[in-house]
PDB file of C-alpha atoms in Angstrom:
ATOM      1  CA  MET X  94     182.636 107.529 202.910  1.00  0.00           C
ATOM      2  CA  ARG X  95     182.382 111.295 202.521  1.00  0.00           C
ATOM      3  CA  LEU X  96     180.604 114.008 204.475  1.00  0.00           C
ATOM      4  CA  ASP X  97     181.186 116.961 202.190  1.00  0.00           C
ATOM      5  CA  GLU X  98     178.774 119.851 202.843  1.00  0.00           C
ATOM      6  CA  ARG X  99     177.661 118.253 206.117  1.00  0.00           C
ATOM      7  CA  VAL X 100     177.869 120.116 209.411  1.00  0.00           C
ATOM      8  CA  ALA X 101     178.479 117.766 212.335  1.00  0.00           C
ATOM      9  CA  LEU X 102     178.042 118.676 215.994  1.00  0.00           C
ATOM     10  CA  VAL X 103     179.939 116.326 218.301  1.00  0.00           C
ATOM     11  CA  THR X 104     179.478 116.498 222.077  1.00  0.00           C
ATOM     12  CA  GLY X 105     182.114 115.527 224.608  1.00  0.00           C
ATOM     13  CA  THR X 106     185.132 116.295 222.418  1.00  0.00           C
ATOM     14  CA  GLY X 107     187.793 116.005 225.082  1.00  0.00           C
ATOM     15  CA  PRO X 108     190.602 113.478 224.480  1.00  0.00           C
ATOM     16  CA  ASN X 109     189.626 109.899 223.578  1.00  0.00           C
ATOM     17  CA  ILE X 110     186.490 108.863 221.675  1.00  0.00           C
ATOM     18  CA  GLY X 111     184.816 112.245 221.188  1.00  0.00           C
ATOM     19  CA  ARG X 112     187.840 114.033 219.810  1.00  0.00           C
ATOM     20  CA  GLU X 113     188.665 111.173 217.454  1.00  0.00           C
ATOM     21  CA  ILE X 114     185.091 111.182 216.173  1.00  0.00           C
ATOM     22  CA  ALA X 115     185.278 114.913 215.475  1.00  0.00           C
ATOM     23  CA  GLN X 116     188.618 114.573 213.694  1.00  0.00           C
ATOM     24  CA  THR X 117     187.457 111.573 211.653  1.00  0.00           C
ATOM     25  CA  LEU X 118     184.314 113.349 210.469  1.00  0.00           C
ATOM     26  CA  ALA X 119     186.414 116.380 209.547  1.00  0.00           C
ATOM     27  CA  ARG X 120     188.805 114.237 207.508  1.00  0.00           C
ATOM     28  CA  ALA X 121     185.764 112.926 205.644  1.00  0.00           C
ATOM     29  CA  GLY X 122     184.852 116.468 204.639  1.00  0.00           C
ATOM     30  CA  ALA X 123     182.453 117.566 207.372  1.00  0.00           C
ATOM     31  CA  THR X 124     182.549 120.949 209.018  1.00  0.00           C
ATOM     32  CA  VAL X 125     182.573 120.263 212.758  1.00  0.00           C
ATOM     33  CA  VAL X 126     181.118 122.006 215.792  1.00  0.00           C
ATOM     34  CA  CYS X 127     183.129 120.775 218.788  1.00  0.00           C
ATOM     35  CA  ASN X 128     181.251 120.728 222.083  1.00  0.00           C
ATOM     36  CA  ASP X 129     182.516 120.030 225.560  1.00  0.00           C
ATOM     37  CA  VAL X 130     181.565 121.255 229.023  1.00  0.00           C
ATOM     38  CA  ASP X 131     185.242 122.267 229.297  1.00  0.00           C
ATOM     39  CA  ALA X 132     185.645 125.278 227.003  1.00  0.00           C
ATOM     40  CA  GLU X 133     189.366 124.676 226.527  1.00  0.00           C
ATOM     41  CA  ALA X 134     188.781 121.051 225.503  1.00  0.00           C
ATOM     42  CA  ALA X 135     186.264 122.186 222.883  1.00  0.00           C
ATOM     43  CA  ALA X 136     188.699 124.829 221.626  1.00  0.00           C
ATOM     44  CA  ASP X 137     191.572 122.321 221.502  1.00  0.00           C
ATOM     45  CA  CYS X 138     189.456 119.974 219.396  1.00  0.00           C
ATOM     46  CA  ALA X 139     188.549 122.732 216.948  1.00  0.00           C
ATOM     47  CA  ARG X 140     192.183 123.845 216.715  1.00  0.00           C
ATOM     48  CA  SER X 141     193.335 120.291 216.009  1.00  0.00           C
ATOM     49  CA  ILE X 142     190.893 120.054 213.097  1.00  0.00           C
ATOM     50  CA  GLU X 143     191.831 123.436 211.677  1.00  0.00           C
ATOM     51  CA  GLY X 144     195.513 122.582 212.063  1.00  0.00           C
ATOM     52  CA  ALA X 145     194.951 119.542 209.851  1.00  0.00           C
ATOM     53  CA  GLY X 146     193.259 121.641 207.173  1.00  0.00           C
ATOM     54  CA  GLY X 147     189.655 121.164 208.251  1.00  0.00           C
ATOM     55  CA  GLN X 148     186.972 123.597 209.325  1.00  0.00           C
ATOM     56  CA  ALA X 149     185.672 123.688 212.890  1.00  0.00           C
ATOM     57  CA  ILE X 150     184.477 125.922 215.693  1.00  0.00           C
ATOM     58  CA  PRO X 151     184.152 125.283 219.434  1.00  0.00           C
ATOM     59  CA  SER X 152     180.777 125.475 221.153  1.00  0.00           C
ATOM     60  CA  ALA X 153     181.238 124.873 224.862  1.00  0.00           C
ATOM     61  CA  GLY X 154     178.341 124.089 227.162  1.00  0.00           C
ATOM     62  CA  ASP X 155     176.607 121.550 229.379  1.00  0.00           C
ATOM     63  CA  VAL X 156     174.398 119.192 227.362  1.00  0.00           C
ATOM     64  CA  GLY X 157     172.357 118.457 230.474  1.00  0.00           C
ATOM     65  CA  ASP X 158     171.241 122.092 230.763  1.00  0.00           C
ATOM     66  CA  GLU X 159     168.291 122.849 228.477  1.00  0.00           C
ATOM     67  CA  ALA X 160     169.103 126.550 228.104  1.00  0.00           C
ATOM     68  CA  GLN X 161     172.726 125.828 227.227  1.00  0.00           C
ATOM     69  CA  VAL X 162     171.704 123.181 224.675  1.00  0.00           C
ATOM     70  CA  ALA X 163     169.850 125.765 222.601  1.00  0.00           C
ATOM     71  CA  THR X 164     172.948 127.974 222.624  1.00  0.00           C
ATOM     72  CA  ILE X 165     175.289 125.102 221.711  1.00  0.00           C
ATOM     73  CA  VAL X 166     173.238 124.287 218.618  1.00  0.00           C
ATOM     74  CA  GLN X 167     172.582 127.909 217.684  1.00  0.00           C
ATOM     75  CA  ARG X 168     176.320 128.634 217.486  1.00  0.00           C
ATOM     76  CA  GLY X 169     176.663 125.999 214.796  1.00  0.00           C
ATOM     77  CA  ILE X 170     173.664 127.308 212.871  1.00  0.00           C
ATOM     78  CA  ASP X 171     174.862 130.906 213.143  1.00  0.00           C
ATOM     79  CA  ALA X 172     178.253 129.894 211.750  1.00  0.00           C
ATOM     80  CA  TYR X 173     177.204 127.458 209.015  1.00  0.00           C
ATOM     81  CA  GLY X 174     173.453 127.741 208.483  1.00  0.00           C
ATOM     82  CA  TYR X 175     172.507 124.281 209.715  1.00  0.00           C
ATOM     83  CA  VAL X 176     173.609 121.209 211.668  1.00  0.00           C
ATOM     84  CA  ASP X 177     172.658 117.950 209.955  1.00  0.00           C
ATOM     85  CA  VAL X 178     174.820 115.425 211.811  1.00  0.00           C
ATOM     86  CA  LEU X 179     174.711 115.093 215.600  1.00  0.00           C
ATOM     87  CA  VAL X 180     176.903 112.763 217.637  1.00  0.00           C
ATOM     88  CA  ASN X 181     175.866 112.473 221.288  1.00  0.00           C
ATOM     89  CA  ASN X 182     179.081 111.375 222.975  1.00  0.00           C
ATOM     90  CA  ALA X 183     179.190 113.451 226.187  1.00  0.00           C
ATOM     91  CA  ALA X 184     179.069 111.217 229.260  1.00  0.00           C
ATOM     92  CA  ILE X 185     180.174 110.952 232.864  1.00  0.00           C
ATOM     93  CA  THR X 186     180.529 108.020 235.245  1.00  0.00           C
ATOM     94  CA  HIS X 187     179.862 107.379 238.927  1.00  0.00           C
ATOM     95  CA  PRO X 188     181.443 104.122 240.161  1.00  0.00           C
ATOM     96  CA  LYS X 189     178.946 103.220 242.872  1.00  0.00           C
ATOM     97  CA  GLY X 190     176.287 100.559 243.315  1.00  0.00           C
ATOM     98  CA  VAL X 191     172.693 100.867 244.480  1.00  0.00           C
ATOM     99  CA  LEU X 192     173.546 100.945 248.200  1.00  0.00           C
ATOM    100  CA  GLU X 193     176.097 103.741 247.865  1.00  0.00           C
ATOM    101  CA  THR X 194     174.573 105.890 245.115  1.00  0.00           C
ATOM    102  CA  GLU X 195     173.144 109.158 246.383  1.00  0.00           C
ATOM    103  CA  THR X 196     170.148 110.660 244.628  1.00  0.00           C
ATOM    104  CA  ALA X 197     172.158 113.682 243.505  1.00  0.00           C
ATOM    105  CA  ASP X 198     174.795 111.450 241.888  1.00  0.00           C
ATOM    106  CA  TRP X 199     172.119 109.356 240.156  1.00  0.00           C
ATOM    107  CA  GLU X 200     170.432 112.464 238.793  1.00  0.00           C
ATOM    108  CA  ARG X 201     173.727 113.984 237.623  1.00  0.00           C
ATOM    109  CA  VAL X 202     174.686 110.898 235.559  1.00  0.00           C
ATOM    110  CA  ILE X 203     171.196 110.521 234.089  1.00  0.00           C
ATOM    111  CA  ARG X 204     171.085 114.243 233.298  1.00  0.00           C
ATOM    112  CA  VAL X 205     174.303 114.223 231.275  1.00  0.00           C
ATOM    113  CA  ASN X 206     174.253 110.752 229.730  1.00  0.00           C
ATOM    114  CA  LEU X 207     170.562 110.284 228.935  1.00  0.00           C
ATOM    115  CA  THR X 208     168.756 113.603 229.277  1.00  0.00           C
ATOM    116  CA  GLY X 209     171.629 115.389 227.541  1.00  0.00           C
ATOM    117  CA  SER X 210     171.354 113.101 224.523  1.00  0.00           C
ATOM    118  CA  PHE X 211     167.589 113.682 224.452  1.00  0.00           C
ATOM    119  CA  LEU X 212     167.902 117.466 224.710  1.00  0.00           C
ATOM    120  CA  MET X 213     170.569 117.704 222.016  1.00  0.00           C
ATOM    121  CA  SER X 214     168.659 115.372 219.690  1.00  0.00           C
ATOM    122  CA  ARG X 215     165.395 117.220 220.159  1.00  0.00           C
ATOM    123  CA  GLU X 216     167.018 120.602 219.511  1.00  0.00           C
ATOM    124  CA  VAL X 217     168.825 119.490 216.364  1.00  0.00           C
ATOM    125  CA  ALA X 218     165.826 117.511 215.075  1.00  0.00           C
ATOM    126  CA  ARG X 219     163.467 120.457 215.531  1.00  0.00           C
ATOM    127  CA  ARG X 220     165.836 122.705 213.577  1.00  0.00           C
ATOM    128  CA  LEU X 221     166.148 120.127 210.794  1.00  0.00           C
ATOM    129  CA  VAL X 222     162.381 119.697 210.525  1.00  0.00           C
ATOM    130  CA  ASP X 223     161.883 123.479 210.452  1.00  0.00           C
ATOM    131  CA  GLN X 224     164.455 123.739 207.652  1.00  0.00           C
ATOM    132  CA  GLY X 225     163.027 120.779 205.741  1.00  0.00           C
ATOM    133  CA  ARG X 226     166.346 118.958 205.910  1.00  0.00           C
ATOM    134  CA  GLY X 227     167.171 115.335 206.603  1.00  0.00           C
ATOM    135  CA  GLY X 228     170.044 114.334 208.831  1.00  0.00           C
ATOM    136  CA  ALA X 229     171.696 111.736 211.025  1.00  0.00           C
ATOM    137  CA  ILE X 230     171.908 111.376 214.793  1.00  0.00           C
ATOM    138  CA  VAL X 231     174.381 108.933 216.332  1.00  0.00           C
ATOM    139  CA  ASN X 232     174.193 108.165 220.051  1.00  0.00           C
ATOM    140  CA  ILE X 233     177.188 106.669 221.827  1.00  0.00           C
ATOM    141  CA  ALA X 234     175.999 103.864 224.094  1.00  0.00           C
ATOM    142  CA  SER X 235     178.150 101.322 225.988  1.00  0.00           C
ATOM    143  CA  THR X 236     178.417  97.615 226.645  1.00  0.00           C
ATOM    144  CA  SER X 237     177.313  98.623 230.157  1.00  0.00           C
ATOM    145  CA  GLY X 238     173.946  99.551 228.681  1.00  0.00           C
ATOM    146  CA  HIS X 239     173.400  95.999 227.428  1.00  0.00           C
ATOM    147  CA  ARG X 240     174.085  94.180 230.703  1.00  0.00           C
ATOM    148  CA  GLY X 241     174.318  94.717 234.434  1.00  0.00           C
ATOM    149  CA  ARG X 242     177.618  95.654 236.034  1.00  0.00           C
ATOM    150  CA  ALA X 243     178.375  96.023 239.715  1.00  0.00           C
ATOM    151  CA  ASP X 244     179.301  99.470 241.002  1.00  0.00           C
ATOM    152  CA  ALA X 245     177.989 101.298 237.937  1.00  0.00           C
ATOM    153  CA  LEU X 246     174.270 101.609 238.631  1.00  0.00           C
ATOM    154  CA  ALA X 247     173.622 105.077 237.240  1.00  0.00           C
ATOM    155  CA  TYR X 248     175.906 104.636 234.241  1.00  0.00           C
ATOM    156  CA  CYS X 249     174.394 101.273 233.245  1.00  0.00           C
ATOM    157  CA  SER X 250     170.895 102.672 233.645  1.00  0.00           C
ATOM    158  CA  ALA X 251     171.640 105.764 231.567  1.00  0.00           C
ATOM    159  CA  LYS X 252     173.313 103.863 228.746  1.00  0.00           C
ATOM    160  CA  GLY X 253     170.519 101.287 228.676  1.00  0.00           C
ATOM    161  CA  GLY X 254     168.152 104.200 228.278  1.00  0.00           C
ATOM    162  CA  VAL X 255     170.238 105.596 225.427  1.00  0.00           C
ATOM    163  CA  LEU X 256     169.856 102.332 223.509  1.00  0.00           C
ATOM    164  CA  ASN X 257     166.068 102.222 223.650  1.00  0.00           C
ATOM    165  CA  MET X 258     165.752 105.984 223.237  1.00  0.00           C
ATOM    166  CA  THR X 259     167.661 105.562 219.974  1.00  0.00           C
ATOM    167  CA  ARG X 260     165.129 103.043 218.673  1.00  0.00           C
ATOM    168  CA  ALA X 261     162.125 105.123 219.752  1.00  0.00           C
ATOM    169  CA  MET X 262     163.589 108.319 218.337  1.00  0.00           C
ATOM    170  CA  ALA X 263     164.349 106.561 215.053  1.00  0.00           C
ATOM    171  CA  MET X 264     160.655 105.765 214.691  1.00  0.00           C
ATOM    172  CA  ASP X 265     159.630 109.319 215.603  1.00  0.00           C
ATOM    173  CA  LEU X 266     161.903 110.912 213.009  1.00  0.00           C
ATOM    174  CA  VAL X 267     161.908 108.437 210.125  1.00  0.00           C
ATOM    175  CA  THR X 268     159.213 110.304 208.184  1.00  0.00           C
ATOM    176  CA  HIS X 269     161.308 113.468 208.422  1.00  0.00           C
ATOM    177  CA  GLY X 270     164.325 111.874 206.773  1.00  0.00           C
ATOM    178  CA  ILE X 271     166.332 111.890 209.999  1.00  0.00           C
ATOM    179  CA  ARG X 272     168.086 108.624 210.801  1.00  0.00           C
ATOM    180  CA  VAL X 273     168.920 107.760 214.424  1.00  0.00           C
ATOM    181  CA  ASN X 274     171.392 105.007 215.301  1.00  0.00           C
ATOM    182  CA  SER X 275     173.841 104.137 218.052  1.00  0.00           C
ATOM    183  CA  VAL X 276     177.335 102.771 218.542  1.00  0.00           C
ATOM    184  CA  THR X 277     178.238 100.527 221.479  1.00  0.00           C
ATOM    185  CA  PRO X 278     181.907 100.787 222.461  1.00  0.00           C
ATOM    186  CA  THR X 279     183.704  98.553 224.897  1.00  0.00           C
ATOM    187  CA  LYS X 280     186.552  99.849 227.053  1.00  0.00           C
ATOM    188  CA  THR X 281     188.416 102.211 224.805  1.00  0.00           C
ATOM    189  CA  GLY X 282     191.549 104.309 224.710  1.00  0.00           C
ATOM    190  CA  ILE X 283     193.536 106.270 227.218  1.00  0.00           C
ATOM    191  CA  SER X 284     191.044 106.387 230.064  1.00  0.00           C
ATOM    192  CA  VAL X 285     191.233 102.598 230.426  1.00  0.00           C
ATOM    193  CA  GLY X 286     194.793 102.014 229.262  1.00  0.00           C
ATOM    194  CA  SER X 287     196.031 104.022 232.222  1.00  0.00           C
ATOM    195  CA  LEU X 288     194.546 101.447 234.615  1.00  0.00           C
ATOM    196  CA  GLU X 289     197.441  99.011 234.307  1.00  0.00           C
ATOM    197  CA  SER X 290     196.415  96.815 237.225  1.00  0.00           C
ATOM    198  CA  SER X 291     193.044  96.162 235.585  1.00  0.00           C
ATOM    199  CA  THR X 292     194.209  95.652 232.013  1.00  0.00           C
ATOM    200  CA  GLU X 293     194.406  91.847 232.216  1.00  0.00           C
ATOM    201  CA  ARG X 294     190.832  91.676 233.521  1.00  0.00           C
ATOM    202  CA  PHE X 295     189.648  93.951 230.721  1.00  0.00           C
ATOM    203  CA  TYR X 296     191.344  91.738 228.130  1.00  0.00           C
ATOM    204  CA  ALA X 297     189.634  88.686 229.629  1.00  0.00           C
ATOM    205  CA  GLU X 298     186.261  90.272 228.848  1.00  0.00           C
ATOM    206  CA  ILE X 299     187.119  90.974 225.194  1.00  0.00           C
ATOM    207  CA  PRO X 300     187.508  87.968 222.846  1.00  0.00           C
ATOM    208  CA  MET X 301     189.676  89.977 220.434  1.00  0.00           C
ATOM    209  CA  GLU X 302     192.109  90.473 223.344  1.00  0.00           C
ATOM    210  CA  ARG X 303     192.686  94.187 223.141  1.00  0.00           C
ATOM    211  CA  LEU X 304     191.085  97.378 224.312  1.00  0.00           C
ATOM    212  CA  GLY X 305     189.185  99.424 221.787  1.00  0.00           C
ATOM    213  CA  GLU X 306     190.906 102.294 220.033  1.00  0.00           C
ATOM    214  CA  PRO X 307     189.127 105.624 219.529  1.00  0.00           C
ATOM    215  CA  GLU X 308     189.490 105.065 215.775  1.00  0.00           C
ATOM    216  CA  ASP X 309     187.399 101.891 216.047  1.00  0.00           C
ATOM    217  CA  GLN X 310     184.446 103.848 217.379  1.00  0.00           C
ATOM    218  CA  ALA X 311     184.978 106.854 215.106  1.00  0.00           C
ATOM    219  CA  ASN X 312     184.892 104.737 211.955  1.00  0.00           C
ATOM    220  CA  ALA X 313     181.545 103.245 212.984  1.00  0.00           C
ATOM    221  CA  VAL X 314     180.182 106.732 213.630  1.00  0.00           C
ATOM    222  CA  LEU X 315     181.418 107.871 210.218  1.00  0.00           C
ATOM    223  CA  PHE X 316     179.513 105.012 208.589  1.00  0.00           C
ATOM    224  CA  LEU X 317     176.293 105.890 210.407  1.00  0.00           C
ATOM    225  CA  ALA X 318     176.671 109.603 209.660  1.00  0.00           C
ATOM    226  CA  SER X 319     177.290 109.025 205.959  1.00  0.00           C
ATOM    227  CA  ASP X 320     175.092 107.998 203.046  1.00  0.00           C
ATOM    228  CA  ALA X 321     176.745 104.562 203.190  1.00  0.00           C
ATOM    229  CA  SER X 322     174.166 103.776 205.901  1.00  0.00           C
ATOM    230  CA  ALA X 323     171.233 105.443 204.128  1.00  0.00           C
ATOM    231  CA  PHE X 324     168.934 102.446 204.799  1.00  0.00           C
ATOM    232  CA  CYS X 325     169.858 102.105 208.488  1.00  0.00           C
ATOM    233  CA  THR X 326     167.828 103.571 211.325  1.00  0.00           C
ATOM    234  CA  GLY X 327     167.225 102.306 214.855  1.00  0.00           C
ATOM    235  CA  VAL X 328     170.403 100.219 214.567  1.00  0.00           C
ATOM    236  CA  ASP X 329     173.083  99.667 217.207  1.00  0.00           C
ATOM    237  CA  ILE X 330     176.581  98.801 215.974  1.00  0.00           C
ATOM    238  CA  ARG X 331     178.590  96.948 218.602  1.00  0.00           C
ATOM    239  CA  VAL X 332     182.249  97.933 218.315  1.00  0.00           C
ATOM    240  CA  ASP X 333     183.276  95.811 221.266  1.00  0.00           C
ATOM    241  CA  GLY X 334     185.731  93.140 220.123  1.00  0.00           C
ATOM    242  CA  GLY X 335     183.070  90.477 220.637  1.00  0.00           C
ATOM    243  CA  SER X 336     182.378  91.342 224.287  1.00  0.00           C
ATOM    244  CA  LEU X 337     178.606  91.054 224.026  1.00  0.00           C
ATOM    245  CA  ALA X 338     178.717  87.963 221.813  1.00  0.00           C
ATOM    246  CA  THR X 339     180.278  85.801 224.526  1.00  0.00           C
ATOM    247  CA  TRP X 340     178.506  84.455 227.586  1.00  0.00           C
ATOM    248  CA  GLY X 341     181.319  85.474 229.888  1.00  0.00           C
ATOM    249  CA  LEU X 342     184.565  83.676 229.069  1.00  0.00           C
ATOM    250  CA  GLN X 343     186.484  84.607 225.949  1.00  0.00           C
ATOM    251  CA  PRO X 344     187.799  81.708 223.804  1.00  0.00           C
ATOM    252  CA  LYS X 345     191.233  81.307 225.441  1.00  0.00           C
ATOM    253  CA  ALA X 346     189.745  81.339 228.921  1.00  0.00           C
ATOM    254  CA  MET X 347     187.100  78.819 227.831  1.00  0.00           C
ATOM    255  CA  GLU X 348     189.787  76.474 226.518  1.00  0.00           C
ATOM    256  CA  GLN X 349     191.637  76.719 229.834  1.00  0.00           C
ATOM    257  CA  PHE X 350     188.383  75.956 231.650  1.00  0.00           C
ATOM    258  CA  ARG X 351     187.822  72.837 229.533  1.00  0.00           C
ATOM    259  CA  ARG X 352     191.348  71.597 230.178  1.00  0.00           C
ATOM    260  CA  ALA X 353     190.979  72.121 233.909  1.00  0.00           C
ATOM    261  CA  ALA X 354     187.686  70.202 233.835  1.00  0.00           C
ATOM    262  CA  GLY X 355     189.243  67.367 231.839  1.00  0.00           C
ATOM    263  CA  ALA X 356     186.882  67.878 228.903  1.00  0.00           C
TER     264      ALA X 356
END
């Protein structure tokens, strides 16, 4: 799968999923615009790509701020003429339930995770339509967007919105040659691996009995960004080790349950 002559803008390119996506797209031939709210994280991502022989620039900014979104995209267009692949990965969490979540915290998570994906998609799509170009938008969702989870009200709500926004946006843009799809990761990479006390519980939720690796998600994004998925739009690819396919107990735990019940 190649992305030669494509310009990809990836948001949230700090360590873990976002940076791996940016690096994977670059290895496939794309020129990459690395965005992060942390300017140094965006610059580090661009340097890592250039150090490996690729082409990239940083474009720092807050995807939840409409004025900054226009600037983020314009930097890529000023440098390369167009942006025809967008990956909406930027996200934040707030580990509180409905009773503890303050309005400001709710609005902050929705603004970055859902509104930010909308603003970035709208800006890139408008530029593509004006230029008469097709393109691909990939939204990063979450298993938390498919089901309820305690103490993650705003995050679950935002990611659920991302999933249906993807489908609606795909229908809006299909006649313009712009495909819109999503990837659903499960717990992935360093941000979860550092929680050693919780690792066994995480494994119990994943039938393939491991946490996701950033490469797992990046390869799915590469597929959706490339012509290999030319007939796919409005699709969600679940890169979750089977988490959403099970009703709650992964196969080993189910076998233990049967034995305990004498089945």
